[in-house]
Amino acid sequence: GIQVEQSPPDLILQEGANSTLRCNFSDSVNNLQWFHQNPWGQLINLFYIPSGTKQNGRLSATTVATERYSLLYISSSQTTDSGVYFCAVSGNYQLIWGAGTKLIIKP
Amino acid sequence: EAGVAQSPRYKIIEKRQSVAFWCNPISGHATLYWYQQILGQGPKLLIQFQNNGVVDDSQLPKDRFSAERLKGVDSTLKIQPAKLEDSAVYLCASSLAPVVGQGAGANVLTFGAGSRLTVL
């Protein structure tokens, strides 16, 4: 099955910094989603991005399907960006989840 | 639109007892998922329904876990008897369509707040 690897596993930044989170996957996919899980456990979908680039405010994502990776960019980090960021991909009907990147934004 | 509703939010039981979790998906969402998330790990799919049929239950421990979605709307996940290792957050999610098929927003997952289970 598809393997999903996220890096880095942990990231600690000061408020205002920019960050790049990476998701590598082992096979072709037709579905890739980025999620944010806040410190209270709520999972929120950030992007549906099997290919191309999307932006939503301070967040943007790029997926290069031919090279099997996706990047999530967070600019001007805020403390509310803290939490775990998951990448989930699918080549058939089941989403395969990465282990996540834990992001801590210090004030 | 109303989100995915789950209850109870928290439950503490003794091992070997039973527990049930309820989920009401977003109206019109045909696909419903139950995930188990153990502290520090990513979500693990337990079961996926398409309307009232099961699409995937390959990771559901069927000797103790059961789930149903009788009318293709809300769903119940039951654990009987519970074990210590069942302590986790049980997350329900829904999507308009299955993960593969209709593309774009149709297969974007929306999650509920989760039900946190502690087994003592």
Coordinates of C-alpha atoms in Angstrom, one line a residue:
Chain A
G1 CA 0.0 0.0 0.0
I2 CA 0.9 3.7 -0.2
Q3 CA 3.4 4.9 2.4
V4 CA 3.1 8.5 3.7
E5 CA 6.0 10.2 5.4
Q6 CA 5.8 13.6 7.0
S7 CA 8.7 15.9 8.1
P8 CA 9.8 17.3 10.3
P9 CA 8.1 15.4 13.2
D10 CA 8.3 18.4 15.5
L11 CA 8.8 22.1 14.9
I12 CA 9.1 24.9 17.4
L13 CA 8.9 28.5 16.1
Q14 CA 8.5 32.0 17.4
E15 CA 5.4 33.9 16.5
G16 CA 5.8 35.6 13.2
A17 CA 8.1 33.0 11.7
N18 CA 7.4 31.1 8.4
S19 CA 7.4 27.3 8.1
T20 CA 7.3 24.6 5.5
L21 CA 5.9 21.1 6.3
R22 CA 6.5 18.3 3.9
C23 CA 4.5 15.1 2.9
N24 CA 6.1 12.4 0.8
F25 CA 4.1 9.6 -0.6
S26 CA 5.3 6.3 -2.2
D27 CA 2.8 5.9 -5.1
S28 CA 0.5 7.9 -7.4
V29 CA -2.5 9.4 -5.7
N30 CA -5.8 11.0 -6.7
N31 CA -6.6 12.5 -3.4
L32 CA -4.4 14.4 -1.0
Q33 CA -5.7 16.4 2.0
W34 CA -4.0 18.5 4.7
F35 CA -5.6 18.7 8.1
H36 CA -4.9 20.7 11.3
Q37 CA -5.6 19.1 14.7
N38 CA -5.7 21.8 17.3
P39 CA -4.6 21.2 20.9
W40 CA -8.2 20.4 21.9
G41 CA -8.3 17.6 19.3
Q42 CA -10.5 19.1 16.6
L43 CA -9.5 18.0 13.1
I44 CA -10.0 20.7 10.4
N45 CA -9.5 20.2 6.7
L46 CA -7.2 22.8 5.3
F47 CA -6.8 21.8 1.7
Y48 CA -7.9 19.2 -0.8
I49 CA -4.9 19.3 -3.2
P50 CA -4.1 16.2 -5.2
S51 CA -2.0 18.5 -7.6
G52 CA -1.2 22.1 -8.1
T53 CA -1.2 25.0 -5.7
K54 CA -3.8 26.6 -3.4
Q55 CA -3.8 29.4 -1.0
N56 CA -6.0 30.3 1.9
G57 CA -4.9 33.4 3.8
R58 CA -1.6 32.8 5.5
L59 CA -1.6 29.1 4.4
S60 CA -0.7 27.7 1.1
A61 CA -0.1 24.2 -0.3
T62 CA 1.6 22.8 -3.3
T63 CA 1.5 19.2 -4.5
V64 CA 3.9 17.9 -7.2
A65 CA 2.2 14.7 -8.0
T66 CA 4.9 13.5 -10.5
E67 CA 7.5 13.8 -7.8
R68 CA 5.2 12.4 -5.0
Y69 CA 5.4 15.2 -2.5
S70 CA 3.3 18.0 -1.1
L71 CA 4.3 21.1 0.9
L72 CA 2.3 23.1 3.3
Y73 CA 3.5 26.7 3.9
I74 CA 2.5 28.7 7.0
S75 CA 3.5 32.4 6.9
S76 CA 3.6 34.8 9.8
S77 CA 2.8 32.1 12.3
Q78 CA 0.4 32.8 15.1
T79 CA 0.0 30.9 18.4
T80 CA -3.4 29.6 17.1
D81 CA -1.4 27.7 14.4
S82 CA -0.1 25.3 17.1
G83 CA -1.2 21.7 16.8
V84 CA -0.5 18.7 14.7
Y85 CA -0.6 18.9 10.9
F86 CA -1.6 15.7 9.0
C87 CA -1.3 14.8 5.4
A88 CA -3.6 12.1 4.1
V89 CA -3.5 10.5 0.6
S90 CA -5.4 8.0 -1.4
G91 CA -4.9 6.1 -4.6
N92 CA -8.2 4.1 -4.2
Y93 CA -11.0 4.6 -1.7
Q94 CA -9.1 4.7 1.6
L95 CA -7.2 7.7 3.0
I96 CA -3.7 6.8 4.3
W97 CA -2.5 9.1 7.0
G98 CA 0.9 10.3 7.8
A99 CA 2.2 10.5 11.4
G100 CA 1.9 14.2 11.5
T101 CA 4.1 17.3 12.2
K102 CA 3.7 18.7 15.7
L103 CA 4.0 22.5 15.5
I104 CA 4.4 24.7 18.5
I105 CA 4.3 28.5 18.1
K106 CA 5.7 30.4 21.0
P107 CA 4.5 33.9 21.7
Chain B
E1 CA -24.5 24.2 7.8
A2 CA -24.4 22.1 10.9
G3 CA -21.2 20.1 11.5
V4 CA -20.7 16.5 12.4
A5 CA -22.3 15.8 15.8
Q6 CA -20.8 13.2 18.2
S7 CA -21.8 12.1 21.6
P8 CA -20.8 11.6 24.3
R9 CA -17.7 13.8 24.4
Y10 CA -16.1 11.9 27.2
K11 CA -16.7 8.4 28.7
I12 CA -14.9 6.5 31.4
I13 CA -15.6 2.8 31.9
E14 CA -14.0 -0.2 33.5
K15 CA -12.5 -2.9 31.3
R16 CA -14.9 -5.5 30.1
Q17 CA -17.8 -3.0 30.2
S18 CA -19.5 -1.9 27.1
V19 CA -19.8 1.6 25.5
A20 CA -21.6 3.1 22.5
F21 CA -20.8 6.3 20.5
W22 CA -23.2 8.1 18.3
C23 CA -22.5 10.2 15.2
N24 CA -24.8 12.4 13.1
P25 CA -23.0 13.4 9.8
I26 CA -23.6 16.6 7.8
S27 CA -26.9 16.4 6.1
G28 CA -26.6 14.9 2.6
H29 CA -23.2 13.3 3.2
A30 CA -23.4 9.8 1.9
T31 CA -20.1 8.6 3.3
L32 CA -19.4 8.2 7.0
Y33 CA -16.2 7.2 8.7
W34 CA -15.2 6.1 12.2
Y35 CA -11.6 6.6 13.1
Q36 CA -9.7 5.6 16.3
Q37 CA -6.9 8.0 17.4
I38 CA -4.6 6.9 20.1
L39 CA -2.7 9.7 21.9
G40 CA 0.3 10.8 19.8
Q41 CA -0.7 8.9 16.6
G42 CA -2.6 9.7 13.5
P43 CA -6.2 8.6 13.0
K44 CA -6.8 4.9 12.1
L45 CA -9.8 4.1 10.0
L46 CA -12.1 1.5 11.7
I47 CA -15.0 1.5 9.3
Q48 CA -16.3 3.4 6.3
F49 CA -20.0 3.4 5.2
Q50 CA -21.4 4.5 1.9
N51 CA -25.1 5.2 2.7
N52 CA -26.0 2.2 4.8
G53 CA -23.5 -0.2 3.3
V54 CA -20.0 -1.0 4.5
V55 CA -17.2 0.0 2.2
D56 CA -14.3 -1.0 4.4
D57 CA -14.1 -2.6 7.8
S58 CA -10.8 -4.3 7.4
Q59 CA -9.3 -2.7 10.5
L60 CA -12.3 -3.1 12.8
P61 CA -11.7 -5.6 15.6
K62 CA -14.9 -7.5 14.9
D63 CA -14.7 -9.6 18.0
R64 CA -15.4 -6.6 20.2
F65 CA -16.3 -3.7 17.9
S66 CA -19.5 -3.2 15.9
A67 CA -20.9 -0.4 13.9
E68 CA -24.1 0.3 12.1
R69 CA -25.7 3.0 10.0
L70 CA -29.2 1.6 9.6
K71 CA -31.0 4.3 7.7
G72 CA -27.9 5.8 5.9
V73 CA -27.8 8.8 8.2
D74 CA -26.6 8.6 11.8
S75 CA -24.3 5.8 13.0
T76 CA -23.5 4.0 16.2
L77 CA -20.1 2.5 17.2
K78 CA -20.1 -0.1 20.0
I79 CA -17.3 -1.7 22.0
Q80 CA -18.1 -4.8 24.0
P81 CA -16.2 -5.8 26.0
A82 CA -13.7 -2.9 26.3
K83 CA -10.0 -3.5 26.8
L84 CA -7.4 -1.1 28.3
E85 CA -5.9 -0.6 24.8
D86 CA -9.3 0.8 23.5
S87 CA -8.6 4.0 25.4
A88 CA -8.5 6.6 22.6
V89 CA -10.5 9.3 20.9
Y90 CA -13.1 8.0 18.5
L91 CA -13.6 10.4 15.6
C92 CA -16.5 10.4 13.2
A93 CA -16.2 12.1 9.8
S94 CA -18.4 12.5 6.8
S95 CA -18.0 13.4 3.1
L96 CA -20.4 14.1 0.3
A97 CA -18.9 11.3 -1.7
P98 CA -16.4 8.5 -1.2
V99 CA -12.7 9.3 -1.1
V100 CA -12.4 8.3 -4.8
G101 CA -14.9 9.3 -7.4
Q102 CA -16.3 12.7 -7.7
G103 CA -13.3 14.8 -6.9
A104 CA -12.8 18.3 -5.5
G105 CA -15.0 19.1 -2.6
A106 CA -17.1 15.9 -2.8
N107 CA -14.6 13.8 -1.0
V108 CA -13.3 16.3 1.5
L109 CA -13.7 14.9 5.1
T110 CA -15.3 16.9 7.8
F111 CA -14.7 15.7 11.4
G112 CA -16.7 15.8 14.5
A113 CA -15.2 16.9 17.9
G114 CA -14.6 13.3 18.9
S115 CA -15.5 11.0 21.8
R116 CA -12.7 10.4 24.3
L117 CA -12.8 7.0 25.9
T118 CA -10.8 6.0 29.0
V119 CA -10.8 2.4 30.0
L120 CA -9.7 1.7 33.6

